[in-house]
Amino acid sequence: MNRALLMELLKRMKSNVLEGKEIGDLKIGSILALGHQLEAIFYYLGHELGSLFEVPEVSDLMNIPDELAKVIKKFNLGDVEITERSKEHASFRLFGCRSCKQLIPLNIKAEESFCSFEAGLLAAFVEKMSKSHCFAQELNCSLQTNKPYCEFMIVYQKD
Ligand SMILES: [Zn+2]
């Protein structure tokens, strides 16, 4: 799923709706941005599940990765190693990712991102922490790279 494109199209649809204009073409564009539908459904499910958990509020975005790492550990979702952080985004490695850890010993390989369920979960956690919108994406899956972790990036939305 091309989440950045999807967000852009959704923003344009919102302003068209507010101005009383049509959104037909944008709606079709957003279906294309969704791409692999299963991936989008898993992201949605992860996001819905994540919304049910209680997480602490974090006022400084620079502290989000540390709090996220604690929450992931506490909820038995794996172990986090933070690789990048800024006021706009965070990147990290997730060891013991639930979606793929049982597939690794079976030698199953993925062509592309596999753990969109976790991405949705993480996005929901960060949205609750920061009280603002965000999106998360798996950059590299353990099933692609053979490394013992999946890599994720979270981008914080300003508006
Ligand atoms: Zn993965």
mmCIF file of N, CA and C in Angstrom, residues 1 3 6-7 34 36-51 99 113-127 133-138 152-155 157:
data_model
loop_
_atom_site.group_PDB
_atom_site.id
_atom_site.type_symbol
_atom_site.label_atom_id
_atom_site.label_comp_id
_atom_site.label_asym_id
_atom_site.label_seq_id
_atom_site.Cartn_x
_atom_site.Cartn_y
_atom_site.Cartn_z
ATOM 1 N N MET A 1 0.848 -1.195 0.000
ATOM 2 C CA MET A 1 0.000 0.000 0.000
ATOM 3 C C MET A 1 0.881 1.242 0.000
ATOM 4 N N ARG A 3 0.925 4.437 1.335
ATOM 5 C CA ARG A 3 0.207 5.185 2.358
ATOM 6 C C ARG A 3 0.356 6.701 2.185
ATOM 7 N N LEU A 6 -1.998 7.637 -0.491
ATOM 8 C CA LEU A 6 -3.365 7.506 0.022
ATOM 9 C C LEU A 6 -3.737 8.718 0.884
ATOM 10 N N MET A 7 -2.816 9.117 1.778
ATOM 11 C CA MET A 7 -3.084 10.256 2.657
ATOM 12 C C MET A 7 -3.284 11.530 1.842
ATOM 13 N N LEU A 34 -4.254 1.879 -2.380
ATOM 14 C CA LEU A 34 -4.405 0.784 -1.409
ATOM 15 C C LEU A 34 -3.640 -0.456 -1.859
ATOM 16 N N HIS A 36 -2.302 -3.818 -2.643
ATOM 17 C CA HIS A 36 -2.647 -5.159 -2.177
ATOM 18 C C HIS A 36 -3.701 -5.057 -1.089
ATOM 19 N N GLN A 37 -4.874 -5.567 -1.400
ATOM 20 C CA GLN A 37 -5.985 -5.350 -0.477
ATOM 21 C C GLN A 37 -5.808 -6.076 0.847
ATOM 22 N N LEU A 38 -5.210 -7.259 0.809
ATOM 23 C CA LEU A 38 -5.014 -7.997 2.062
ATOM 24 C C LEU A 38 -4.125 -7.224 3.012
ATOM 25 N N GLU A 39 -3.090 -6.623 2.449
ATOM 26 C CA GLU A 39 -2.171 -5.817 3.245
ATOM 27 C C GLU A 39 -2.930 -4.676 3.927
ATOM 28 N N ALA A 40 -3.815 -4.034 3.155
ATOM 29 C CA ALA A 40 -4.598 -2.922 3.702
ATOM 30 C C ALA A 40 -5.554 -3.419 4.785
ATOM 31 N N ILE A 41 -6.135 -4.592 4.563
ATOM 32 C CA ILE A 41 -7.073 -5.145 5.557
ATOM 33 C C ILE A 41 -6.327 -5.504 6.845
ATOM 34 N N PHE A 42 -5.155 -6.110 6.704
ATOM 35 C CA PHE A 42 -4.367 -6.450 7.898
ATOM 36 C C PHE A 42 -3.933 -5.193 8.657
ATOM 37 N N TYR A 43 -3.560 -4.159 7.910
ATOM 38 C CA TYR A 43 -3.193 -2.891 8.544
ATOM 39 C C TYR A 43 -4.388 -2.358 9.337
ATOM 40 N N TYR A 44 -5.545 -2.393 8.693
ATOM 41 C CA TYR A 44 -6.768 -1.891 9.331
ATOM 42 C C TYR A 44 -7.061 -2.683 10.611
ATOM 43 N N LEU A 45 -6.959 -4.007 10.514
ATOM 44 C CA LEU A 45 -7.230 -4.854 11.686
ATOM 45 C C LEU A 45 -6.249 -4.567 12.817
ATOM 46 N N GLY A 46 -4.965 -4.452 12.462
ATOM 47 C CA GLY A 46 -3.942 -4.138 13.459
ATOM 48 C C GLY A 46 -4.237 -2.804 14.122
ATOM 49 N N HIS A 47 -4.658 -1.855 13.303
ATOM 50 C CA HIS A 47 -4.963 -0.517 13.810
ATOM 51 C C HIS A 47 -6.156 -0.556 14.756
ATOM 52 N N GLU A 48 -7.178 -1.318 14.390
ATOM 53 C CA GLU A 48 -8.359 -1.436 15.258
ATOM 54 C C GLU A 48 -7.977 -2.099 16.581
ATOM 55 N N LEU A 49 -7.169 -3.152 16.508
ATOM 56 C CA LEU A 49 -6.730 -3.845 17.733
ATOM 57 C C LEU A 49 -5.900 -2.892 18.601
ATOM 58 N N GLY A 50 -4.966 -2.202 17.971
ATOM 59 C CA GLY A 50 -4.102 -1.270 18.704
ATOM 60 C C GLY A 50 -4.897 -0.195 19.437
ATOM 61 N N SER A 51 -6.017 0.200 18.852
ATOM 62 C CA SER A 51 -6.844 1.253 19.454
ATOM 63 C C SER A 51 -7.479 0.816 20.770
ATOM 64 N N SER A 99 3.771 -11.599 13.400
ATOM 65 C CA SER A 99 3.209 -12.037 12.113
ATOM 66 C C SER A 99 4.121 -13.008 11.379
ATOM 67 N N SER A 113 6.848 -6.495 1.733
ATOM 68 C CA SER A 113 6.392 -6.294 3.104
ATOM 69 C C SER A 113 5.294 -7.291 3.463
ATOM 70 N N PHE A 114 5.399 -7.877 4.633
ATOM 71 C CA PHE A 114 4.459 -8.919 5.043
ATOM 72 C C PHE A 114 3.693 -8.532 6.299
ATOM 73 N N CYS A 115 4.291 -7.714 7.153
ATOM 74 C CA CYS A 115 3.753 -7.503 8.497
ATOM 75 C C CYS A 115 2.983 -6.182 8.618
ATOM 76 N N SER A 116 2.000 -5.998 7.761
ATOM 77 C CA SER A 116 1.220 -4.760 7.822
ATOM 78 C C SER A 116 0.297 -4.750 9.047
ATOM 79 N N PHE A 117 0.007 -5.934 9.599
ATOM 80 C CA PHE A 117 -0.788 -5.991 10.827
ATOM 81 C C PHE A 117 -0.055 -5.256 11.952
ATOM 82 N N GLU A 118 1.253 -5.538 12.085
ATOM 83 C CA GLU A 118 2.078 -4.859 13.088
ATOM 84 C C GLU A 118 2.168 -3.363 12.789
ATOM 85 N N ALA A 119 2.303 -3.013 11.518
ATOM 86 C CA ALA A 119 2.382 -1.595 11.153
ATOM 87 C C ALA A 119 1.124 -0.860 11.631
ATOM 88 N N GLY A 120 -0.034 -1.476 11.428
ATOM 89 C CA GLY A 120 -1.285 -0.875 11.877
ATOM 90 C C GLY A 120 -1.354 -0.739 13.393
ATOM 91 N N LEU A 121 -0.901 -1.791 14.073
ATOM 92 C CA LEU A 121 -0.850 -1.765 15.550
ATOM 93 C C LEU A 121 0.008 -0.601 16.042
ATOM 94 N N LEU A 122 1.207 -0.500 15.454
ATOM 95 C CA LEU A 122 2.159 0.536 15.873
ATOM 96 C C LEU A 122 1.597 1.932 15.600
ATOM 97 N N ALA A 123 0.951 2.090 14.455
ATOM 98 C CA ALA A 123 0.360 3.391 14.119
ATOM 99 C C ALA A 123 -0.702 3.762 15.156
ATOM 100 N N ALA A 124 -1.508 2.790 15.544
ATOM 101 C CA ALA A 124 -2.564 3.070 16.529
ATOM 102 C C ALA A 124 -1.955 3.472 17.876
ATOM 103 N N PHE A 125 -0.900 2.770 18.296
ATOM 104 C CA PHE A 125 -0.237 3.107 19.565
ATOM 105 C C PHE A 125 0.286 4.543 19.522
ATOM 106 N N VAL A 126 0.991 4.869 18.428
ATOM 107 C CA VAL A 126 1.610 6.196 18.342
ATOM 108 C C VAL A 126 0.542 7.288 18.234
ATOM 109 N N GLU A 127 -0.546 6.990 17.551
ATOM 110 C CA GLU A 127 -1.632 7.977 17.469
ATOM 111 C C GLU A 127 -2.198 8.271 18.849
ATOM 112 N N HIS A 133 -2.480 12.175 14.068
ATOM 113 C CA HIS A 133 -2.520 11.124 13.068
ATOM 114 C C HIS A 133 -1.105 10.687 12.696
ATOM 115 N N CYS A 134 -0.927 9.446 12.336
ATOM 116 C CA CYS A 134 0.377 9.010 11.838
ATOM 117 C C CYS A 134 0.200 7.790 10.959
ATOM 118 N N PHE A 135 1.231 7.415 10.233
ATOM 119 C CA PHE A 135 1.169 6.148 9.525
ATOM 120 C C PHE A 135 2.469 5.381 9.697
ATOM 121 N N ALA A 136 2.343 4.076 9.643
ATOM 122 C CA ALA A 136 3.504 3.207 9.845
ATOM 123 C C ALA A 136 3.615 2.258 8.670
ATOM 124 N N GLN A 137 4.827 1.869 8.368
ATOM 125 C CA GLN A 137 5.059 0.968 7.247
ATOM 126 C C GLN A 137 6.215 0.029 7.577
ATOM 127 N N GLU A 138 6.088 -1.213 7.144
ATOM 128 C CA GLU A 138 7.222 -2.126 7.271
ATOM 129 C C GLU A 138 8.127 -1.904 6.063
ATOM 130 N N PHE A 152 10.670 -1.193 10.606
ATOM 131 C CA PHE A 152 9.475 -0.350 10.458
ATOM 132 C C PHE A 152 9.846 1.119 10.506
ATOM 133 N N MET A 153 8.999 1.928 9.865
ATOM 134 C CA MET A 153 9.132 3.382 9.974
ATOM 135 C C MET A 153 7.762 3.951 10.306
ATOM 136 N N ILE A 154 7.761 4.915 11.211
ATOM 137 C CA ILE A 154 6.529 5.622 11.571
ATOM 138 C C ILE A 154 6.708 7.083 11.236
ATOM 139 N N VAL A 155 5.741 7.657 10.532
ATOM 140 C CA VAL A 155 5.791 9.075 10.178
ATOM 141 C C VAL A 155 4.668 9.780 10.910
ATOM 142 N N GLN A 157 2.107 12.763 11.477
ATOM 143 C CA GLN A 157 1.421 13.768 10.663
ATOM 144 C C GLN A 157 1.250 15.042 11.467
#
